[in-house]
Amino acid sequence: MGKRLCAGLLGAVLLALAPWGSAESGPGPRMSIIIDDLGNNRRLGEAAINLPGNLTFSVLPGLAYSTQLAEMAHAQGREVMLHMPMDNHSRLPLGPMGMTVDMNEAEWRAVLREALDDVPHASGLNNHTGSLLTEQEKPMAVVMQELHARGLYFIDSLTSPRSIAYDQARVAGVPALRRHIFLDHEQTDVFITEQFERALAIMERQGWVIMIGHPYPETIDFLSWVLPLLEEAGVELVTPSELIDTQQRLTRRAP
Ligand SMILES: [Zn+2]
């Protein structure tokens, strides 16, 4: 299936959603898109930050352009997150400042603080890989204590179906949400379009959705034409902070 056919299908889906956000139906559906893994590649990082829409950028610590890209995103009014490298079952290398299972509590805390200092303006944190570490209580407790102390939120990237990170965050009083859809495991137009349509279906069901993508050329190209369509369809692009604010207001209002 070619790009034009993908675009046609997606356009049809968005058109079907168009009544949302009209004056009669009140506020429309909301979508949060986090772009992970910024820090290594300045050109692609900047291209992602320059996309036309209220995207959120999660920056890996300790890389050549980590601080610079976080500053740039912030300067353009975009929400910044720390993309914290955490140990995974495949034992893939984590890059600088990763949290591994063989560290002790003091080491987890030290590396986390170092990473938070390296990514200025972070409003929250999500895990980079982490299928192993997010299943473990002790390191997750350290993460949540640190986030709570700094008033930051947590987004579980959900790299393991057995992740306890979201529950640990809630127990620790850290505002938290979970990722619904990974946009671009495969960097093809067909795959990215299908994932996006899955996200739209979730949004239609529950009113909001959180997606994670990466600064791949294919993803940047896809978002460059889909973001204006979203706006036309009345879909509001929001930051995780905005989703969390709404969630907290609803919780307070509940009896
Ligand atoms: Zn990542």
PDB file of C-alpha atoms and ligand atoms in Angstrom:
ATOM      1  CA  MET A   1       0.000   0.000   0.000  1.00  0.00           C
ATOM      2  CA  GLY A   2       1.449   3.342  -1.024  1.00  0.00           C
ATOM      3  CA  LYS A   3       1.620   6.518   0.954  1.00  0.00           C
ATOM      4  CA  ARG A   4      -1.273   8.090  -0.937  1.00  0.00           C
ATOM      5  CA  LEU A   5      -3.596   5.212  -0.128  1.00  0.00           C
ATOM      6  CA  CYS A   6      -2.582   5.407   3.552  1.00  0.00           C
ATOM      7  CA  ALA A   7      -3.255   9.107   3.505  1.00  0.00           C
ATOM      8  CA  GLY A   8      -6.637   8.472   1.884  1.00  0.00           C
ATOM      9  CA  LEU A   9      -7.678   5.929   4.525  1.00  0.00           C
ATOM     10  CA  LEU A  10      -6.537   8.082   7.389  1.00  0.00           C
ATOM     11  CA  GLY A  11      -8.243  11.113   5.883  1.00  0.00           C
ATOM     12  CA  ALA A  12     -11.496   9.146   5.757  1.00  0.00           C
ATOM     13  CA  VAL A  13     -11.145   8.158   9.413  1.00  0.00           C
ATOM     14  CA  LEU A  14     -10.440  11.723  10.475  1.00  0.00           C
ATOM     15  CA  LEU A  15     -13.414  12.947   8.470  1.00  0.00           C
ATOM     16  CA  ALA A  16     -15.619  10.498  10.343  1.00  0.00           C
ATOM     17  CA  LEU A  17     -14.369  12.040  13.592  1.00  0.00           C
ATOM     18  CA  ALA A  18     -14.966  15.592  12.401  1.00  0.00           C
ATOM     19  CA  PRO A  19     -18.192  16.269  14.383  1.00  0.00           C
ATOM     20  CA  TRP A  20     -16.063  16.213  17.523  1.00  0.00           C
ATOM     21  CA  GLY A  21     -15.207  19.558  18.916  1.00  0.00           C
ATOM     22  CA  SER A  22     -18.215  21.262  17.371  1.00  0.00           C
ATOM     23  CA  ALA A  23     -20.126  23.847  19.372  1.00  0.00           C
ATOM     24  CA  GLU A  24     -22.930  21.354  20.160  1.00  0.00           C
ATOM     25  CA  SER A  25     -20.793  18.521  21.416  1.00  0.00           C
ATOM     26  CA  GLY A  26     -18.573  20.600  23.719  1.00  0.00           C
ATOM     27  CA  PRO A  27     -14.856  20.001  24.077  1.00  0.00           C
ATOM     28  CA  GLY A  28     -13.442  17.534  21.583  1.00  0.00           C
ATOM     29  CA  PRO A  29     -11.273  14.463  21.972  1.00  0.00           C
ATOM     30  CA  ARG A  30      -7.700  14.859  23.066  1.00  0.00           C
ATOM     31  CA  MET A  31      -4.509  13.247  21.931  1.00  0.00           C
ATOM     32  CA  SER A  32      -1.065  13.342  23.459  1.00  0.00           C
ATOM     33  CA  ILE A  33       1.942  12.462  21.299  1.00  0.00           C
ATOM     34  CA  ILE A  34       5.310  11.995  23.000  1.00  0.00           C
ATOM     35  CA  ILE A  35       8.410  11.836  20.804  1.00  0.00           C
ATOM     36  CA  ASP A  36      11.000   9.714  22.643  1.00  0.00           C
ATOM     37  CA  ASP A  37      14.725   9.168  22.235  1.00  0.00           C
ATOM     38  CA  LEU A  38      15.844  12.723  21.497  1.00  0.00           C
ATOM     39  CA  GLY A  39      19.502  13.503  22.188  1.00  0.00           C
ATOM     40  CA  ASN A  40      21.679  11.670  19.688  1.00  0.00           C
ATOM     41  CA  ASN A  41      20.805  13.227  16.385  1.00  0.00           C
ATOM     42  CA  ARG A  42      20.539  16.984  16.244  1.00  0.00           C
ATOM     43  CA  ARG A  43      19.065  17.254  12.737  1.00  0.00           C
ATOM     44  CA  LEU A  44      16.226  14.789  13.323  1.00  0.00           C
ATOM     45  CA  GLY A  45      15.661  16.119  16.843  1.00  0.00           C
ATOM     46  CA  GLU A  46      15.244  19.637  15.527  1.00  0.00           C
ATOM     47  CA  ALA A  47      12.995  18.454  12.700  1.00  0.00           C
ATOM     48  CA  ALA A  48      10.722  16.757  15.256  1.00  0.00           C
ATOM     49  CA  ILE A  49      10.648  19.825  17.510  1.00  0.00           C
ATOM     50  CA  ASN A  50       9.751  21.995  14.510  1.00  0.00           C
ATOM     51  CA  LEU A  51       6.668  19.896  13.629  1.00  0.00           C
ATOM     52  CA  PRO A  52       3.490  21.989  13.636  1.00  0.00           C
ATOM     53  CA  GLY A  53       1.629  20.878  16.745  1.00  0.00           C
ATOM     54  CA  ASN A  54       1.641  20.651  20.510  1.00  0.00           C
ATOM     55  CA  LEU A  55       3.895  17.592  20.754  1.00  0.00           C
ATOM     56  CA  THR A  56       5.877  16.547  23.843  1.00  0.00           C
ATOM     57  CA  PHE A  57       9.571  15.676  23.670  1.00  0.00           C
ATOM     58  CA  SER A  58      11.227  13.074  25.895  1.00  0.00           C
ATOM     59  CA  VAL A  59      14.992  13.476  25.948  1.00  0.00           C
ATOM     60  CA  LEU A  60      17.588  10.815  26.757  1.00  0.00           C
ATOM     61  CA  PRO A  61      20.210  12.045  29.259  1.00  0.00           C
ATOM     62  CA  GLY A  62      23.944  12.373  28.709  1.00  0.00           C
ATOM     63  CA  LEU A  63      23.992  12.412  24.894  1.00  0.00           C
ATOM     64  CA  ALA A  64      25.656  14.955  22.612  1.00  0.00           C
ATOM     65  CA  TYR A  65      22.512  17.077  22.099  1.00  0.00           C
ATOM     66  CA  SER A  66      20.389  16.205  25.166  1.00  0.00           C
ATOM     67  CA  THR A  67      20.572  19.558  26.915  1.00  0.00           C
ATOM     68  CA  GLN A  68      20.505  21.581  23.691  1.00  0.00           C
ATOM     69  CA  LEU A  69      17.377  19.837  22.325  1.00  0.00           C
ATOM     70  CA  ALA A  70      15.592  20.101  25.691  1.00  0.00           C
ATOM     71  CA  GLU A  71      16.350  23.838  25.737  1.00  0.00           C
ATOM     72  CA  MET A  72      15.163  24.203  22.142  1.00  0.00           C
ATOM     73  CA  ALA A  73      11.880  22.362  22.738  1.00  0.00           C
ATOM     74  CA  HIS A  74      11.221  24.427  25.849  1.00  0.00           C
ATOM     75  CA  ALA A  75      12.033  27.682  24.033  1.00  0.00           C
ATOM     76  CA  GLN A  76       9.387  26.752  21.425  1.00  0.00           C
ATOM     77  CA  GLY A  77       6.794  26.262  24.143  1.00  0.00           C
ATOM     78  CA  ARG A  78       6.847  22.450  23.993  1.00  0.00           C
ATOM     79  CA  GLU A  79       6.637  20.178  27.020  1.00  0.00           C
ATOM     80  CA  VAL A  80       9.872  18.367  27.865  1.00  0.00           C
ATOM     81  CA  MET A  81      10.287  15.020  29.622  1.00  0.00           C
ATOM     82  CA  LEU A  82      13.255  12.980  30.802  1.00  0.00           C
ATOM     83  CA  HIS A  83      13.427   9.671  28.898  1.00  0.00           C
ATOM     84  CA  MET A  84      15.105   7.607  31.599  1.00  0.00           C
ATOM     85  CA  PRO A  85      17.043   4.556  30.365  1.00  0.00           C
ATOM     86  CA  MET A  86      16.114   1.459  32.353  1.00  0.00           C
ATOM     87  CA  ASP A  87      17.282  -2.135  32.178  1.00  0.00           C
ATOM     88  CA  ASN A  88      15.502  -4.502  29.770  1.00  0.00           C
ATOM     89  CA  HIS A  89      15.147  -8.283  29.480  1.00  0.00           C
ATOM     90  CA  SER A  90      17.211  -8.364  26.280  1.00  0.00           C
ATOM     91  CA  ARG A  91      19.967  -6.523  28.150  1.00  0.00           C
ATOM     92  CA  LEU A  92      20.254  -4.034  25.287  1.00  0.00           C
ATOM     93  CA  PRO A  93      22.790  -1.321  26.109  1.00  0.00           C
ATOM     94  CA  LEU A  94      21.229   1.703  27.800  1.00  0.00           C
ATOM     95  CA  GLY A  95      23.665   4.469  26.915  1.00  0.00           C
ATOM     96  CA  PRO A  96      24.707   7.028  29.526  1.00  0.00           C
ATOM     97  CA  MET A  97      23.006   7.269  32.950  1.00  0.00           C
ATOM     98  CA  GLY A  98      20.986   4.061  32.676  1.00  0.00           C
ATOM     99  CA  MET A  99      19.410   2.372  35.706  1.00  0.00           C
ATOM    100  CA  THR A 100      20.407  -1.291  35.801  1.00  0.00           C
ATOM    101  CA  VAL A 101      19.233  -4.138  38.039  1.00  0.00           C
ATOM    102  CA  ASP A 102      22.677  -4.625  39.579  1.00  0.00           C
ATOM    103  CA  MET A 103      22.786  -1.127  41.114  1.00  0.00           C
ATOM    104  CA  ASN A 104      21.910  -0.419  44.729  1.00  0.00           C
ATOM    105  CA  GLU A 105      19.431   2.168  45.944  1.00  0.00           C
ATOM    106  CA  ALA A 106      22.020   4.936  46.319  1.00  0.00           C
ATOM    107  CA  GLU A 107      23.285   4.311  42.781  1.00  0.00           C
ATOM    108  CA  TRP A 108      19.771   4.409  41.293  1.00  0.00           C
ATOM    109  CA  ARG A 109      19.104   7.679  43.068  1.00  0.00           C
ATOM    110  CA  ALA A 110      22.426   9.207  42.000  1.00  0.00           C
ATOM    111  CA  VAL A 111      22.043   8.309  38.325  1.00  0.00           C
ATOM    112  CA  LEU A 112      18.451   9.513  38.269  1.00  0.00           C
ATOM    113  CA  ARG A 113      19.399  12.864  39.782  1.00  0.00           C
ATOM    114  CA  GLU A 114      22.262  13.217  37.328  1.00  0.00           C
ATOM    115  CA  ALA A 115      19.878  12.518  34.434  1.00  0.00           C
ATOM    116  CA  LEU A 116      17.255  14.976  35.715  1.00  0.00           C
ATOM    117  CA  ASP A 117      19.957  17.647  35.913  1.00  0.00           C
ATOM    118  CA  ASP A 118      21.070  16.897  32.351  1.00  0.00           C
ATOM    119  CA  VAL A 119      17.618  17.446  30.817  1.00  0.00           C
ATOM    120  CA  PRO A 120      16.432  20.928  31.790  1.00  0.00           C
ATOM    121  CA  HIS A 121      12.722  21.866  31.996  1.00  0.00           C
ATOM    122  CA  ALA A 122      11.484  18.253  32.367  1.00  0.00           C
ATOM    123  CA  SER A 123       7.879  18.161  33.574  1.00  0.00           C
ATOM    124  CA  GLY A 124       7.811  14.391  33.859  1.00  0.00           C
ATOM    125  CA  LEU A 125       9.595  11.143  33.103  1.00  0.00           C
ATOM    126  CA  ASN A 126       8.963   8.055  31.023  1.00  0.00           C
ATOM    127  CA  ASN A 127      11.082   4.918  30.758  1.00  0.00           C
ATOM    128  CA  HIS A 128      13.388   4.156  27.808  1.00  0.00           C
ATOM    129  CA  THR A 129      13.246   0.345  27.346  1.00  0.00           C
ATOM    130  CA  GLY A 130      12.877  -0.862  30.989  1.00  0.00           C
ATOM    131  CA  SER A 131      11.047  -4.156  30.492  1.00  0.00           C
ATOM    132  CA  LEU A 132      13.156  -5.624  33.321  1.00  0.00           C
ATOM    133  CA  LEU A 133      13.476  -2.703  35.729  1.00  0.00           C
ATOM    134  CA  THR A 134       9.818  -1.616  35.647  1.00  0.00           C
ATOM    135  CA  GLU A 135       8.847  -5.055  36.953  1.00  0.00           C
ATOM    136  CA  GLN A 136      10.866  -4.483  40.131  1.00  0.00           C
ATOM    137  CA  GLU A 137       9.604  -2.791  43.239  1.00  0.00           C
ATOM    138  CA  LYS A 138      12.806  -1.354  44.730  1.00  0.00           C
ATOM    139  CA  PRO A 139      14.086   0.690  41.765  1.00  0.00           C
ATOM    140  CA  MET A 140      10.553   1.868  40.945  1.00  0.00           C
ATOM    141  CA  ALA A 141      10.135   3.067  44.542  1.00  0.00           C
ATOM    142  CA  VAL A 142      13.306   5.160  44.168  1.00  0.00           C
ATOM    143  CA  VAL A 143      12.047   6.651  40.875  1.00  0.00           C
ATOM    144  CA  MET A 144       8.677   7.560  42.390  1.00  0.00           C
ATOM    145  CA  GLN A 145      10.198   9.084  45.547  1.00  0.00           C
ATOM    146  CA  GLU A 146      12.404  11.291  43.410  1.00  0.00           C
ATOM    147  CA  LEU A 147       9.538  12.336  41.097  1.00  0.00           C
ATOM    148  CA  HIS A 148       7.291  13.055  44.077  1.00  0.00           C
ATOM    149  CA  ALA A 149       9.959  15.226  45.706  1.00  0.00           C
ATOM    150  CA  ARG A 150      10.329  17.257  42.491  1.00  0.00           C
ATOM    151  CA  GLY A 151       6.631  17.458  41.637  1.00  0.00           C
ATOM    152  CA  LEU A 152       7.058  15.599  38.337  1.00  0.00           C
ATOM    153  CA  TYR A 153       4.665  13.165  36.659  1.00  0.00           C
ATOM    154  CA  PHE A 154       5.307   9.640  35.369  1.00  0.00           C
ATOM    155  CA  ILE A 155       4.255   8.061  32.077  1.00  0.00           C
ATOM    156  CA  ASP A 156       4.703   4.294  31.896  1.00  0.00           C
ATOM    157  CA  SER A 157       5.982   3.547  28.384  1.00  0.00           C
ATOM    158  CA  LEU A 158       4.711  -0.004  29.125  1.00  0.00           C
ATOM    159  CA  THR A 159       7.591  -1.973  27.683  1.00  0.00           C
ATOM    160  CA  SER A 160       6.572  -4.954  29.820  1.00  0.00           C
ATOM    161  CA  PRO A 161       3.005  -6.196  30.332  1.00  0.00           C
ATOM    162  CA  ARG A 162       4.102  -6.958  33.905  1.00  0.00           C
ATOM    163  CA  SER A 163       5.264  -3.397  34.644  1.00  0.00           C
ATOM    164  CA  ILE A 164       4.376  -2.283  38.169  1.00  0.00           C
ATOM    165  CA  ALA A 165       5.580   1.277  37.575  1.00  0.00           C
ATOM    166  CA  TYR A 166       2.139   2.848  37.106  1.00  0.00           C
ATOM    167  CA  ASP A 167       0.758   1.295  40.293  1.00  0.00           C
ATOM    168  CA  GLN A 168       3.889   2.281  42.220  1.00  0.00           C
ATOM    169  CA  ALA A 169       3.490   5.860  41.009  1.00  0.00           C
ATOM    170  CA  ARG A 170      -0.113   6.003  42.183  1.00  0.00           C
ATOM    171  CA  VAL A 171       0.827   4.567  45.589  1.00  0.00           C
ATOM    172  CA  ALA A 172       3.593   7.182  45.922  1.00  0.00           C
ATOM    173  CA  GLY A 173       1.214  10.009  45.022  1.00  0.00           C
ATOM    174  CA  VAL A 174       2.922  10.698  41.690  1.00  0.00           C
ATOM    175  CA  PRO A 175       0.495  11.700  38.895  1.00  0.00           C
ATOM    176  CA  ALA A 176       0.771   8.967  36.276  1.00  0.00           C
ATOM    177  CA  LEU A 177      -0.623   7.702  32.987  1.00  0.00           C
ATOM    178  CA  ARG A 178       0.147   4.791  30.684  1.00  0.00           C
ATOM    179  CA  ARG A 179       1.091   4.780  27.016  1.00  0.00           C
ATOM    180  CA  HIS A 180      -1.590   3.291  24.743  1.00  0.00           C
ATOM    181  CA  ILE A 181       0.106   3.026  21.351  1.00  0.00           C
ATOM    182  CA  PHE A 182       3.648   2.891  19.979  1.00  0.00           C
ATOM    183  CA  LEU A 183       3.436   4.611  16.618  1.00  0.00           C
ATOM    184  CA  ASP A 184       6.509   3.398  14.798  1.00  0.00           C
ATOM    185  CA  HIS A 185       7.984   0.032  15.843  1.00  0.00           C
ATOM    186  CA  GLU A 186       8.229  -0.517  12.101  1.00  0.00           C
ATOM    187  CA  GLN A 187       9.153   2.520  10.046  1.00  0.00           C
ATOM    188  CA  THR A 188       6.783   2.079   7.148  1.00  0.00           C
ATOM    189  CA  ASP A 189       3.822   4.213   6.083  1.00  0.00           C
ATOM    190  CA  VAL A 190       1.507   1.212   6.359  1.00  0.00           C
ATOM    191  CA  PHE A 191       2.531   0.328   9.910  1.00  0.00           C
ATOM    192  CA  ILE A 192       2.528   3.908  11.192  1.00  0.00           C
ATOM    193  CA  THR A 193      -0.885   4.574   9.631  1.00  0.00           C
ATOM    194  CA  GLU A 194      -2.366   1.407  11.167  1.00  0.00           C
ATOM    195  CA  GLN A 195      -1.009   2.304  14.591  1.00  0.00           C
ATOM    196  CA  PHE A 196      -2.375   5.810  14.290  1.00  0.00           C
ATOM    197  CA  GLU A 197      -5.791   4.437  13.383  1.00  0.00           C
ATOM    198  CA  ARG A 198      -5.671   2.190  16.455  1.00  0.00           C
ATOM    199  CA  ALA A 199      -4.953   5.291  18.538  1.00  0.00           C
ATOM    200  CA  LEU A 200      -7.909   7.100  16.954  1.00  0.00           C
ATOM    201  CA  ALA A 201     -10.169   4.167  17.884  1.00  0.00           C
ATOM    202  CA  ILE A 202      -9.041   4.345  21.524  1.00  0.00           C
ATOM    203  CA  MET A 203      -9.575   8.096  21.531  1.00  0.00           C
ATOM    204  CA  GLU A 204     -13.061   7.652  20.119  1.00  0.00           C
ATOM    205  CA  ARG A 205     -13.869   5.174  22.905  1.00  0.00           C
ATOM    206  CA  GLN A 206     -12.477   7.012  25.927  1.00  0.00           C
ATOM    207  CA  GLY A 207     -12.037  10.608  24.758  1.00  0.00           C
ATOM    208  CA  TRP A 208      -8.247  10.704  24.976  1.00  0.00           C
ATOM    209  CA  VAL A 209      -5.178   8.714  24.019  1.00  0.00           C
ATOM    210  CA  ILE A 210      -1.403   8.720  24.615  1.00  0.00           C
ATOM    211  CA  MET A 211       0.913   7.747  21.798  1.00  0.00           C
ATOM    212  CA  ILE A 212       4.700   7.408  21.694  1.00  0.00           C
ATOM    213  CA  GLY A 213       6.741   7.908  18.535  1.00  0.00           C
ATOM    214  CA  HIS A 214      10.394   8.442  17.691  1.00  0.00           C
ATOM    215  CA  PRO A 215      12.320  10.956  15.588  1.00  0.00           C
ATOM    216  CA  TYR A 216      12.564   8.660  12.547  1.00  0.00           C
ATOM    217  CA  PRO A 217      12.344  10.401   9.164  1.00  0.00           C
ATOM    218  CA  GLU A 218       9.209   8.309   8.365  1.00  0.00           C
ATOM    219  CA  THR A 219       7.488   9.394  11.596  1.00  0.00           C
ATOM    220  CA  ILE A 220       8.390  13.053  11.104  1.00  0.00           C
ATOM    221  CA  ASP A 221       7.080  12.886   7.530  1.00  0.00           C
ATOM    222  CA  PHE A 222       3.851  11.197   8.671  1.00  0.00           C
ATOM    223  CA  LEU A 223       3.216  13.707  11.448  1.00  0.00           C
ATOM    224  CA  SER A 224       3.971  16.664   9.196  1.00  0.00           C
ATOM    225  CA  TRP A 225       0.874  15.968   7.120  1.00  0.00           C
ATOM    226  CA  VAL A 226      -1.333  14.331   9.744  1.00  0.00           C
ATOM    227  CA  LEU A 227      -1.068  17.039  12.428  1.00  0.00           C
ATOM    228  CA  PRO A 228      -2.848  19.716  10.336  1.00  0.00           C
ATOM    229  CA  LEU A 229      -5.584  17.142   9.519  1.00  0.00           C
ATOM    230  CA  LEU A 230      -6.079  16.480  13.232  1.00  0.00           C
ATOM    231  CA  GLU A 231      -6.641  20.134  13.855  1.00  0.00           C
ATOM    232  CA  GLU A 232      -9.189  20.290  11.031  1.00  0.00           C
ATOM    233  CA  ALA A 233     -11.002  17.307  12.555  1.00  0.00           C
ATOM    234  CA  GLY A 234     -11.295  19.081  15.902  1.00  0.00           C
ATOM    235  CA  VAL A 235      -8.853  16.829  17.738  1.00  0.00           C
ATOM    236  CA  GLU A 236      -6.922  18.708  20.401  1.00  0.00           C
ATOM    237  CA  LEU A 237      -3.244  17.890  20.787  1.00  0.00           C
ATOM    238  CA  VAL A 238      -2.391  18.162  24.468  1.00  0.00           C
ATOM    239  CA  THR A 239       0.580  17.566  26.738  1.00  0.00           C
ATOM    240  CA  PRO A 240       0.634  14.791  29.344  1.00  0.00           C
ATOM    241  CA  SER A 241       0.444  17.609  31.956  1.00  0.00           C
ATOM    242  CA  GLU A 242      -2.891  18.693  30.529  1.00  0.00           C
ATOM    243  CA  LEU A 243      -4.251  15.122  30.581  1.00  0.00           C
ATOM    244  CA  ILE A 244      -3.084  14.744  34.182  1.00  0.00           C
ATOM    245  CA  ASP A 245      -4.688  18.048  35.232  1.00  0.00           C
ATOM    246  CA  THR A 246      -8.014  16.846  33.826  1.00  0.00           C
ATOM    247  CA  GLN A 247      -7.659  13.472  35.519  1.00  0.00           C
ATOM    248  CA  GLN A 248      -6.955  15.133  38.877  1.00  0.00           C
ATOM    249  CA  ARG A 249      -9.915  17.489  38.537  1.00  0.00           C
ATOM    250  CA  LEU A 250     -12.238  14.556  37.759  1.00  0.00           C
ATOM    251  CA  THR A 251     -10.862  12.579  40.725  1.00  0.00           C
ATOM    252  CA  ARG A 252     -11.425  15.507  43.082  1.00  0.00           C
ATOM    253  CA  ARG A 253     -14.964  15.942  41.833  1.00  0.00           C
ATOM    254  CA  ALA A 254     -15.808  12.251  42.351  1.00  0.00           C
ATOM    255  CA  PRO A 255     -17.622  11.539  45.657  1.00  0.00           C
TER     256      PRO A 255
HETATM  257 ZN    ZN B   1      13.178   5.099  24.143  1.00  0.00          ZN
END
